[in-house]
PDB file of C-alpha atoms in Angstrom:
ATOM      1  CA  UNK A  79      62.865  40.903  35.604  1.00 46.00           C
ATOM      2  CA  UNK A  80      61.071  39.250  32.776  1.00 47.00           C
ATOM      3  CA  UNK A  81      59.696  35.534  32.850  1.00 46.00           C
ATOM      4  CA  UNK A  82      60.820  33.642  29.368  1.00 49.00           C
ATOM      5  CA  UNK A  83      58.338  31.159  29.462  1.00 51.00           C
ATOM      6  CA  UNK A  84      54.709  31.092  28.866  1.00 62.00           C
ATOM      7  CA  UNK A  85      53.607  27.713  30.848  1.00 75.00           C
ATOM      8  CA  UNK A  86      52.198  28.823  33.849  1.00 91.00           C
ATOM      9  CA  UNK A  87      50.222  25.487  34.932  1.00 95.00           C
ATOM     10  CA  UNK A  88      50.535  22.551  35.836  1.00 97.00           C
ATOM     11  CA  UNK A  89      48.418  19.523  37.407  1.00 97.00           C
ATOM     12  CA  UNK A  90      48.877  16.137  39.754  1.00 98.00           C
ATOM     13  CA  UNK A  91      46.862  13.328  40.270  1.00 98.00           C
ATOM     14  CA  UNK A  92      46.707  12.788  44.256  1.00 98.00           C
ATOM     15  CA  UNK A  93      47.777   9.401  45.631  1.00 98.00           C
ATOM     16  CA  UNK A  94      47.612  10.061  49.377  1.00 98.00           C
ATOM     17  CA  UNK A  95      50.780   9.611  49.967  1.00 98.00           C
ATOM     18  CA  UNK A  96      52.720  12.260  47.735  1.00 98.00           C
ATOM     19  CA  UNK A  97      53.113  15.812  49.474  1.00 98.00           C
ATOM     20  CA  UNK A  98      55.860  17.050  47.431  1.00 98.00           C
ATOM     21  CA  UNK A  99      54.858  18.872  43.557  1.00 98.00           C
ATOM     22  CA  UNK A 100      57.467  20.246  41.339  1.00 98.00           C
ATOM     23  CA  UNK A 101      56.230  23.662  39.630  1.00 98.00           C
ATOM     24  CA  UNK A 102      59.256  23.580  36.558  1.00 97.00           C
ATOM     25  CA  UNK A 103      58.622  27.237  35.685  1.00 95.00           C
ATOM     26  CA  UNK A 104      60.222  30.437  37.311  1.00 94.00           C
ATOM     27  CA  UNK A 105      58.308  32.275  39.340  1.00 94.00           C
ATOM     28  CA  UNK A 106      59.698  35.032  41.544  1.00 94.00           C
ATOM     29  CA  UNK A 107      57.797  35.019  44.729  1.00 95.00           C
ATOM     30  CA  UNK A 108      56.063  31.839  47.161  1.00 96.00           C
ATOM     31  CA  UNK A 109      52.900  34.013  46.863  1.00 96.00           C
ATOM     32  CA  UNK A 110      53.130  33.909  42.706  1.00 95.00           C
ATOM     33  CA  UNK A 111      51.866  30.478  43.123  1.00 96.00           C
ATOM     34  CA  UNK A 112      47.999  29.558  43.408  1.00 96.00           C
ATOM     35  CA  UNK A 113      47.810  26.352  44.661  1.00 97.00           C
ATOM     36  CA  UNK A 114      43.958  24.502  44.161  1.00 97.00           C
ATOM     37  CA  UNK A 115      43.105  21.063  45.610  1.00 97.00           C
ATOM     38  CA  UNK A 116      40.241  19.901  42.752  1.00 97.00           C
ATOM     39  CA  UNK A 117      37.942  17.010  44.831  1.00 96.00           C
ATOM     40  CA  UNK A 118      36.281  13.952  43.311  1.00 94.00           C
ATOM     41  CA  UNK A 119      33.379  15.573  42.948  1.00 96.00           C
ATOM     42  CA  UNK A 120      34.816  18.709  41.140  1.00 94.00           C
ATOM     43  CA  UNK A 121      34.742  21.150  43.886  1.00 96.00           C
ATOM     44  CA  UNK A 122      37.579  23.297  44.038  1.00 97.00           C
ATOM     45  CA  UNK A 123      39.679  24.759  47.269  1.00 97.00           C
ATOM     46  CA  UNK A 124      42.092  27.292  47.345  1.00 97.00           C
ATOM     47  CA  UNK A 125      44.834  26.737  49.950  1.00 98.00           C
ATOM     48  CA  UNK A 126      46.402  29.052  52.156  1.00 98.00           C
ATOM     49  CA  UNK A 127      50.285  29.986  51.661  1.00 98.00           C
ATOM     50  CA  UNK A 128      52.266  28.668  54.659  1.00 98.00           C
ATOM     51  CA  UNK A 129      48.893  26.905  56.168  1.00 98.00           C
ATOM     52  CA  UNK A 130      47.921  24.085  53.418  1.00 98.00           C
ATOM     53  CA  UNK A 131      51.684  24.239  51.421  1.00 98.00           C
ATOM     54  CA  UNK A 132      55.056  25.660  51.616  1.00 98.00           C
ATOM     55  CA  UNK A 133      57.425  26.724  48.269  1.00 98.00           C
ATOM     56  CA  UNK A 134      60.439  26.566  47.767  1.00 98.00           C
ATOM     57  CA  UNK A 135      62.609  27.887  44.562  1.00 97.00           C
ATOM     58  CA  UNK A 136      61.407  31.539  44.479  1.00 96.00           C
ATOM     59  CA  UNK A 137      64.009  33.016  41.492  1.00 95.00           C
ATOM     60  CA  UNK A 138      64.916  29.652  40.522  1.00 96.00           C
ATOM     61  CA  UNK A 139      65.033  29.374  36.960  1.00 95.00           C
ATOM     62  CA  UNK A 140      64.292  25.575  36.889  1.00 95.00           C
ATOM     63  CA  UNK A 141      61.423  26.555  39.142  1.00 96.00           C
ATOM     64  CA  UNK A 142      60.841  24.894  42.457  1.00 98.00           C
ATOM     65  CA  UNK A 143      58.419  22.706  45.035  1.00 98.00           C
ATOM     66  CA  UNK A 144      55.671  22.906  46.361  1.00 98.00           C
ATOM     67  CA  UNK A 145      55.296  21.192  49.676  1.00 98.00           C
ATOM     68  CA  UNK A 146      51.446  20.183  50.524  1.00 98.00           C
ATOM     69  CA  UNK A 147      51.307  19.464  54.337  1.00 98.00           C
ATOM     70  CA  UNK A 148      48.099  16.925  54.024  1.00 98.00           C
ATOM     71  CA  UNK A 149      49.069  14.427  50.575  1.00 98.00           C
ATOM     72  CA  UNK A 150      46.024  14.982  48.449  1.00 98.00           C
ATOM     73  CA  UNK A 151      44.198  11.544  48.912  1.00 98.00           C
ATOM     74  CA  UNK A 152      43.319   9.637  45.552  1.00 97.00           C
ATOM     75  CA  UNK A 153      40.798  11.305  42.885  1.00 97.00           C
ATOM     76  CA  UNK A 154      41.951  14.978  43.893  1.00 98.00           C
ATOM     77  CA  UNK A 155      43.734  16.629  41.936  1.00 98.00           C
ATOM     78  CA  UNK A 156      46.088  19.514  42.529  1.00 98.00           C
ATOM     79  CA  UNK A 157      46.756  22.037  40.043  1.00 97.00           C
ATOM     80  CA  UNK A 158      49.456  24.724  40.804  1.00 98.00           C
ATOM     81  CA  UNK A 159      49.413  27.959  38.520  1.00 96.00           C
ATOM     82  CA  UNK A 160      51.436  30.501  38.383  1.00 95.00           C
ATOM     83  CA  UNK A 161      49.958  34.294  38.860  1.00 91.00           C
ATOM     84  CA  UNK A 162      52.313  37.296  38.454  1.00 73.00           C
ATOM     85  CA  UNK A 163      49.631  40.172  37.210  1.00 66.00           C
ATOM     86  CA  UNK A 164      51.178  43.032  36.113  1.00 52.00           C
ATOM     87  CA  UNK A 165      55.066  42.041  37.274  1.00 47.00           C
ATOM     88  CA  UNK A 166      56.971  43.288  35.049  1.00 50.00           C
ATOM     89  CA  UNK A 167      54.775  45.884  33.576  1.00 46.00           C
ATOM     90  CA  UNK A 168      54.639  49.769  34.139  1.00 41.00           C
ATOM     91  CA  UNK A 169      51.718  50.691  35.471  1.00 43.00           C
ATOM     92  CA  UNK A 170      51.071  54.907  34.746  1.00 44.00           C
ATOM     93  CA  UNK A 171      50.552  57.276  38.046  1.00 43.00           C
ATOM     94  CA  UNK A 172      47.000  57.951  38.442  1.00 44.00           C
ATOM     95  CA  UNK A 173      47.970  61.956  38.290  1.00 42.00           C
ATOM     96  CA  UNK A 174      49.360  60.962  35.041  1.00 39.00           C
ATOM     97  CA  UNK A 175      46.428  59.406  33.480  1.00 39.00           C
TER      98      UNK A 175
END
């Protein structure tokens, strides 16, 4: 399957109330999405699939949601990206090679 577009990020400003962030790009899996909480003071967490956030829209060619369980509070920012390495590529047998 082969991905037409070539936006793969996106940001939000956090308000502390907001837990829902629309990705508009298709993505095939939940676990193509790397979701980051940037704080204040520029330090940057990873969260955990099904722990921190949910997804919804897997396939979806508008794209889909993602679903933060704790709002990210005022001057964090979330930034969801989109990471499919190698999907959709060939990769030779090693015997091959």
């Amino acid at each position: 399957m082969t991905i037409s577009t070539t936006e793969s990020r996106i940001g939000y400003n956090g308000n502390g109330a907001t837990t829902a962030f629309a990705f508009p790009y298709r993505f095939l899996a939940n676990a193509d999405l790397v979701v980051t909480l940037v704080r204040a003071d520029t330090t940057q967490v990873v969260q955990t699939l099904n722990t921190d956030y949910t997804v919804t829209g897997a396939g979806d060619d508008a794209g889909g949601t993602v679903t933060m369980v704790v709002p990210p509070a005022t001057g964090q920012q979330l930034v969801i990206v989109r990471d499919m390495w190698l999907t959709g590529f060939d990769a030779p047998c090693v015997h091959t090679l």
